PDB file of C-alpha atoms in Angstrom:
ATOM      1  CA  PHE A   1       3.666   0.498   6.539  1.00 46.00           C
ATOM      2  CA  MET A   2       6.056   3.189   7.700  1.00 47.00           C
ATOM      3  CA  VAL A   3       7.586   1.566  10.792  1.00 55.00           C
ATOM      4  CA  ILE A   4      11.145   1.150   9.662  1.00 54.00           C
ATOM      5  CA  GLN A   5      12.952  -1.641  11.439  1.00 60.00           C
ATOM      6  CA  LYS A   6      15.426  -2.204   8.625  1.00 60.00           C
ATOM      7  CA  SER A   7      16.243   0.503   6.132  1.00 61.00           C
ATOM      8  CA  ILE A   8      16.004  -0.279   2.427  1.00 58.00           C
ATOM      9  CA  TYR A   9      19.392   1.421   2.127  1.00 60.00           C
ATOM     10  CA  ASP A  10      20.856  -1.233   4.421  1.00 60.00           C
ATOM     11  CA  TYR A  11      20.341  -3.801   1.675  1.00 60.00           C
ATOM     12  CA  ALA A  12      22.671  -6.744   1.475  1.00 65.00           C
ATOM     13  CA  GLU A  13      22.575 -10.109  -0.195  1.00 70.00           C
ATOM     14  CA  GLY A  14      21.462 -12.857   2.143  1.00 66.00           C
ATOM     15  CA  GLY A  15      21.758 -16.591   1.849  1.00 65.00           C
ATOM     16  CA  GLU A  16      22.592 -19.570   3.997  1.00 70.00           C
ATOM     17  CA  ASP A  17      26.336 -18.898   3.862  1.00 70.00           C
ATOM     18  CA  THR A  18      26.164 -15.467   5.533  1.00 75.00           C
ATOM     19  CA  ALA A  19      24.745 -14.063   8.762  1.00 73.00           C
ATOM     20  CA  THR A  20      23.739 -10.920   6.856  1.00 77.00           C
ATOM     21  CA  THR A  21      19.968 -10.643   6.492  1.00 78.00           C
ATOM     22  CA  SER A  22      18.650  -9.430   3.159  1.00 79.00           C
ATOM     23  CA  LEU A  23      15.589  -7.199   3.006  1.00 77.00           C
ATOM     24  CA  SER A  24      13.366 -10.017   1.717  1.00 77.00           C
ATOM     25  CA  GLU A  25      14.639 -12.319   4.474  1.00 80.00           C
ATOM     26  CA  TYR A  26      14.054  -9.618   7.097  1.00 79.00           C
ATOM     27  CA  TYR A  27      10.375  -9.239   6.161  1.00 76.00           C
ATOM     28  CA  THR A  28       9.679 -12.957   5.871  1.00 79.00           C
ATOM     29  CA  THR A  29       6.245 -14.207   6.886  1.00 76.00           C
ATOM     30  CA  ALA A  30       7.707 -17.416   8.290  1.00 80.00           C
ATOM     31  CA  VAL A  31       8.167 -17.829  12.026  1.00 79.00           C
ATOM     32  CA  PRO A  32      11.173 -19.389  13.783  1.00 79.00           C
ATOM     33  CA  GLY A  33      10.905 -23.147  13.489  1.00 77.00           C
ATOM     34  CA  ASP A  34       9.345 -23.104  10.001  1.00 80.00           C
ATOM     35  CA  ASP A  35      11.321 -24.811   7.232  1.00 82.00           C
ATOM     36  CA  ASP A  36      11.483 -21.599   5.184  1.00 83.00           C
ATOM     37  CA  TYR A  37      12.615 -19.345   8.065  1.00 84.00           C
ATOM     38  CA  PRO A  38      15.928 -17.618   7.114  1.00 83.00           C
ATOM     39  CA  THR A  39      18.965 -19.310   8.650  1.00 83.00           C
ATOM     40  CA  TYR A  40      22.686 -19.389   8.096  1.00 84.00           C
ATOM     41  CA  THR A  41      25.355 -21.967   8.833  1.00 82.00           C
ATOM     42  CA  ASP A  42      27.877 -20.763  11.406  1.00 83.00           C
ATOM     43  CA  ALA A  43      31.588 -21.677  11.558  1.00 83.00           C
ATOM     44  CA  SER A  44      30.895 -24.858  13.547  1.00 85.00           C
ATOM     45  CA  GLY A  45      28.295 -26.054  11.016  1.00 83.00           C
ATOM     46  CA  ASN A  46      25.179 -25.267  13.064  1.00 83.00           C
ATOM     47  CA  LYS A  47      22.100 -23.682  11.522  1.00 83.00           C
ATOM     48  CA  VAL A  48      21.369 -20.379  13.257  1.00 83.00           C
ATOM     49  CA  ASN A  49      18.212 -18.276  12.836  1.00 82.00           C
ATOM     50  CA  LYS A  50      18.748 -14.840  11.305  1.00 81.00           C
ATOM     51  CA  ASP A  51      17.371 -11.646  12.832  1.00 77.00           C
ATOM     52  CA  THR A  52      14.083 -10.789  11.130  1.00 78.00           C
ATOM     53  CA  TYR A  53      11.110  -8.513  11.711  1.00 74.00           C
ATOM     54  CA  VAL A  54       9.211 -11.487  13.107  1.00 71.00           C
ATOM     55  CA  SER A  55      11.929 -12.292  15.677  1.00 71.00           C
ATOM     56  CA  PHE A  56      12.915  -8.657  16.328  1.00 62.00           C
ATOM     57  CA  ILE A  57      11.260  -8.837  19.747  1.00 59.00           C
ATOM     58  CA  SER A  58      13.030 -11.571  21.689  1.00 58.00           C
ATOM     59  CA  SER A  59      10.355 -13.772  23.145  1.00 57.00           C
ATOM     60  CA  THR A  60       9.888 -17.430  23.865  1.00 62.00           C
ATOM     61  CA  ASP A  61       6.166 -16.979  23.279  1.00 65.00           C
ATOM     62  CA  GLN A  62       5.471 -18.251  19.738  1.00 69.00           C
ATOM     63  CA  SER A  63       2.294 -16.124  19.548  1.00 73.00           C
ATOM     64  CA  VAL A  64       4.411 -12.929  19.491  1.00 69.00           C
ATOM     65  CA  SER A  65       6.302 -14.125  16.409  1.00 72.00           C
ATOM     66  CA  LYS A  66       3.094 -15.395  14.803  1.00 78.00           C
ATOM     67  CA  GLY A  67       1.386 -12.037  15.443  1.00 78.00           C
ATOM     68  CA  ARG A  68       4.234 -10.123  13.811  1.00 74.00           C
ATOM     69  CA  ALA A  69       4.263 -12.547  10.854  1.00 78.00           C
ATOM     70  CA  ASP A  70       0.495 -12.119  10.483  1.00 80.00           C
ATOM     71  CA  SER A  71       0.901  -8.335  10.482  1.00 78.00           C
ATOM     72  CA  VAL A  72       3.383  -8.601   7.577  1.00 77.00           C
ATOM     73  CA  LYS A  73       0.988 -10.925   5.719  1.00 77.00           C
ATOM     74  CA  SER A  74      -1.866  -8.497   6.321  1.00 80.00           C
ATOM     75  CA  LEU A  75       0.160  -5.582   4.975  1.00 77.00           C
ATOM     76  CA  ILE A  76       1.159  -7.595   1.905  1.00 72.00           C
ATOM     77  CA  ASN A  77      -2.477  -8.549   1.253  1.00 69.00           C
ATOM     78  CA  SER A  78      -3.680  -4.972   1.701  1.00 73.00           C
ATOM     79  CA  PHE A  79      -1.066  -3.830  -0.822  1.00 75.00           C
ATOM     80  CA  ASP A  80      -1.923  -6.535  -3.342  1.00 75.00           C
ATOM     81  CA  SER A  81      -5.309  -8.190  -2.997  1.00 77.00           C
ATOM     82  CA  THR A  82      -4.350 -10.816  -5.589  1.00 81.00           C
ATOM     83  CA  TYR A  83      -1.305 -12.024  -3.648  1.00 78.00           C
ATOM     84  CA  ASP A  84      -2.972 -15.357  -2.827  1.00 82.00           C
ATOM     85  CA  TYR A  85      -3.861 -15.852  -6.495  1.00 88.00           C
ATOM     86  CA  ARG A  86      -0.268 -15.246  -7.562  1.00 87.00           C
ATOM     87  CA  LEU A  87       0.937 -17.758  -4.972  1.00 86.00           C
ATOM     88  CA  TYR A  88      -1.588 -20.310  -6.242  1.00 89.00           C
ATOM     89  CA  GLU A  89      -0.464 -19.768  -9.857  1.00 90.00           C
ATOM     90  CA  GLU A  90       3.180 -20.120  -8.851  1.00 90.00           C
ATOM     91  CA  PHE A  91       2.435 -23.377  -7.005  1.00 90.00           C
ATOM     92  CA  VAL A  92       0.515 -24.752 -10.016  1.00 89.00           C
ATOM     93  CA  GLU A  93       3.302 -23.722 -12.382  1.00 89.00           C
ATOM     94  CA  GLU A  94       5.920 -25.479 -10.228  1.00 88.00           C
ATOM     95  CA  GLY A  95       3.730 -28.584  -9.982  1.00 86.00           C
ATOM     96  CA  MET A  96       3.173 -28.237  -6.240  1.00 86.00           C
ATOM     97  CA  ILE A  97      -0.617 -28.219  -6.767  1.00 84.00           C
ATOM     98  CA  THR A  98      -2.327 -30.668  -9.091  1.00 82.00           C
ATOM     99  CA  PHE A  99      -5.923 -31.686  -9.618  1.00 79.00           C
ATOM    100  CA  SER A 100      -6.439 -35.380 -10.239  1.00 75.00           C
ATOM    101  CA  GLU A 101     -10.195 -35.445 -10.769  1.00 71.00           C
ATOM    102  CA  SER A 102     -13.027 -33.199 -11.827  1.00 68.00           C
ATOM    103  CA  VAL A 103     -16.323 -32.527 -10.120  1.00 68.00           C
ATOM    104  CA  ALA A 104     -19.470 -33.043 -12.207  1.00 69.00           C
ATOM    105  CA  GLY A 105     -17.404 -32.990 -15.391  1.00 70.00           C
ATOM    106  CA  THR A 106     -15.808 -29.632 -14.576  1.00 75.00           C
ATOM    107  CA  ASP A 107     -12.070 -29.238 -14.217  1.00 82.00           C
ATOM    108  CA  ILE A 108     -11.474 -27.550 -10.832  1.00 85.00           C
ATOM    109  CA  GLY A 109      -8.201 -25.970 -11.966  1.00 86.00           C
ATOM    110  CA  GLU A 110      -9.955 -24.407 -14.968  1.00 87.00           C
ATOM    111  CA  GLN A 111     -12.687 -22.986 -12.750  1.00 87.00           C
ATOM    112  CA  ILE A 112     -10.127 -21.499 -10.349  1.00 89.00           C
ATOM    113  CA  ASP A 113      -8.269 -19.945 -13.293  1.00 91.00           C
ATOM    114  CA  LYS A 114     -11.540 -18.391 -14.547  1.00 93.00           C
ATOM    115  CA  LEU A 115     -12.289 -17.064 -11.071  1.00 92.00           C
ATOM    116  CA  ILE A 116      -8.834 -15.472 -10.857  1.00 93.00           C
ATOM    117  CA  ALA A 117      -9.174 -13.927 -14.331  1.00 94.00           C
ATOM    118  CA  ASN A 118     -12.605 -12.509 -13.414  1.00 94.00           C
ATOM    119  CA  LYS A 119     -11.262 -11.077 -10.152  1.00 92.00           C
ATOM    120  CA  ARG A 120      -8.362  -9.389 -11.955  1.00 91.00           C
ATOM    121  CA  THR A 121     -10.713  -7.939 -14.556  1.00 93.00           C
ATOM    122  CA  TYR A 122     -12.984  -6.621 -11.799  1.00 93.00           C
ATOM    123  CA  ASN A 123     -10.029  -5.163  -9.869  1.00 89.00           C
ATOM    124  CA  LYS A 124      -8.806  -3.326 -12.979  1.00 91.00           C
ATOM    125  CA  TRP A 125     -12.295  -1.992 -13.726  1.00 95.00           C
ATOM    126  CA  ASN A 126     -12.792  -0.970 -10.090  1.00 93.00           C
ATOM    127  CA  ALA A 127      -9.417   0.845  -9.938  1.00 90.00           C
ATOM    128  CA  GLU A 128     -10.308   2.820 -13.088  1.00 95.00           C
ATOM    129  CA  LYS A 129     -13.762   3.615 -11.676  1.00 96.00           C
ATOM    130  CA  GLU A 130     -12.301   4.817  -8.374  1.00 94.00           C
ATOM    131  CA  LEU A 131      -9.795   7.008 -10.221  1.00 95.00           C
ATOM    132  CA  ASN A 132     -12.563   8.513 -12.370  1.00 96.00           C
ATOM    133  CA  ASP A 133     -14.704   9.103  -9.262  1.00 96.00           C
ATOM    134  CA  GLU A 134     -11.813  10.864  -7.526  1.00 96.00           C
ATOM    135  CA  TRP A 135     -11.223  13.116 -10.532  1.00 96.00           C
ATOM    136  CA  ARG A 136     -14.950  13.861 -10.828  1.00 96.00           C
ATOM    137  CA  THR A 137     -15.089  14.825  -7.145  1.00 95.00           C
ATOM    138  CA  TYR A 138     -12.010  17.025  -7.556  1.00 95.00           C
ATOM    139  CA  LEU A 139     -13.481  18.785 -10.605  1.00 96.00           C
ATOM    140  CA  GLU A 140     -16.786  19.320  -8.790  1.00 96.00           C
ATOM    141  CA  LEU A 141     -14.889  20.920  -5.902  1.00 94.00           C
ATOM    142  CA  ILE A 142     -13.069  23.275  -8.270  1.00 92.00           C
ATOM    143  CA  GLU A 143     -16.376  24.155  -9.945  1.00 92.00           C
ATOM    144  CA  LEU A 144     -17.956  24.878  -6.556  1.00 89.00           C
ATOM    145  CA  GLN A 145     -15.017  27.115  -5.609  1.00 83.00           C
ATOM    146  CA  GLU A 146     -15.402  29.042  -8.869  1.00 83.00           C
ATOM    147  CA  GLN A 147     -19.134  29.485  -8.200  1.00 83.00           C
ATOM    148  CA  GLU A 148     -18.420  30.783  -4.703  1.00 77.00           C
ATOM    149  CA  ARG A 149     -15.804  33.191  -6.053  1.00 74.00           C
ATOM    150  CA  ALA A 150     -18.399  34.605  -8.429  1.00 75.00           C
ATOM    151  CA  LYS A 151     -20.515  35.666  -5.442  1.00 73.00           C
ATOM    152  CA  LYS A 152     -19.097  39.068  -4.455  1.00 62.00           C
ATOM    153  CA  ASP A 153     -19.642  38.839  -0.702  1.00 64.00           C
ATOM    154  CA  ARG A 154     -18.702  35.182  -0.173  1.00 62.00           C
ATOM    155  CA  LEU A 155     -14.990  34.947  -0.869  1.00 62.00           C
ATOM    156  CA  LEU A 156     -12.046  37.264  -1.238  1.00 65.00           C
ATOM    157  CA  GLY A 157     -10.784  37.806  -4.725  1.00 66.00           C
ATOM    158  CA  GLU A 158      -7.547  36.159  -5.738  1.00 72.00           C
ATOM    159  CA  THR A 159      -5.687  39.501  -5.686  1.00 71.00           C
ATOM    160  CA  CYS A 160      -6.787  40.121  -2.092  1.00 74.00           C
ATOM    161  CA  ALA A 161      -5.858  36.595  -1.045  1.00 71.00           C
ATOM    162  CA  ILE A 162      -2.384  37.026  -2.515  1.00 71.00           C
ATOM    163  CA  GLY A 163      -2.097  40.395  -0.710  1.00 69.00           C
ATOM    164  CA  PHE A 164      -3.006  38.763   2.607  1.00 67.00           C
ATOM    165  CA  LYS A 165      -0.578  35.927   1.997  1.00 64.00           C
ATOM    166  CA  THR A 166       2.326  38.293   1.323  1.00 63.00           C
ATOM    167  CA  ALA A 167       1.169  40.672   4.124  1.00 59.00           C
ATOM    168  CA  ASN A 168       1.062  43.522   1.622  1.00 58.00           C
ATOM    169  CA  THR A 169      -2.003  45.158   3.222  1.00 57.00           C
ATOM    170  CA  ASP A 170      -0.654  48.650   3.773  1.00 63.00           C
ATOM    171  CA  GLY A 171      -1.000  51.212   1.097  1.00 59.00           C
ATOM    172  CA  GLY A 172      -3.614  50.880  -1.671  1.00 66.00           C
ATOM    173  CA  GLU A 173      -7.193  52.023  -1.330  1.00 67.00           C
ATOM    174  CA  GLU A 174      -8.518  48.486  -1.817  1.00 68.00           C
ATOM    175  CA  TRP A 175      -7.469  47.883   1.818  1.00 65.00           C
ATOM    176  CA  GLN A 176      -9.247  51.011   3.140  1.00 66.00           C
ATOM    177  CA  LYS A 177     -12.784  50.852   4.582  1.00 67.00           C
ATOM    178  CA  GLY A 178     -15.165  50.128   1.711  1.00 67.00           C
ATOM    179  CA  GLY A 179     -12.352  48.848  -0.530  1.00 70.00           C
ATOM    180  CA  ALA A 180     -12.531  45.553  -2.417  1.00 67.00           C
ATOM    181  CA  CYS A 181     -10.213  43.796   0.075  1.00 71.00           C
ATOM    182  CA  TYR A 182     -11.514  45.418   3.270  1.00 64.00           C
ATOM    183  CA  VAL A 183     -12.854  42.904   5.820  1.00 65.00           C
ATOM    184  CA  GLU A 184     -14.236  43.862   9.240  1.00 57.00           C
TER     185      GLU A 184
END
């Protein structure tokens, strides 16, 4: 997510009373025409759409804006796989989602909460496992390098490697034919 359309250093407070677009408004996932699309009220009292990442490319084709909004949503989801769960919890907390009946004696909201808790537990376990696997692979690579260094004819010694790096190959007998650092 390195395409920079709006710099984080160009941060300003947004709001409906200013044409200035804040960073969160700029990367909105709403498309022009949605109720939650960032707007401001101009001097004559009209609501005007703000410039956002979604509307950065001027087009009358709604699919262009929808495609750009979907790309932001996709990047958000790839950054945080529990984004949908957090939205659900926020909606429940604000009373925007309610469950009026249960199915087969089971409260649906309770089951969803258990599912979310299980997913978070799995994600935490999986992140720790992946980190341990990465470290194990790294340590195995270092061990393999040490084994290869122990074989006389396979790798240059560290002293020779440093000599090559600093181009200090003239002089000492280790660089002469038959020397420890001599390579044909």
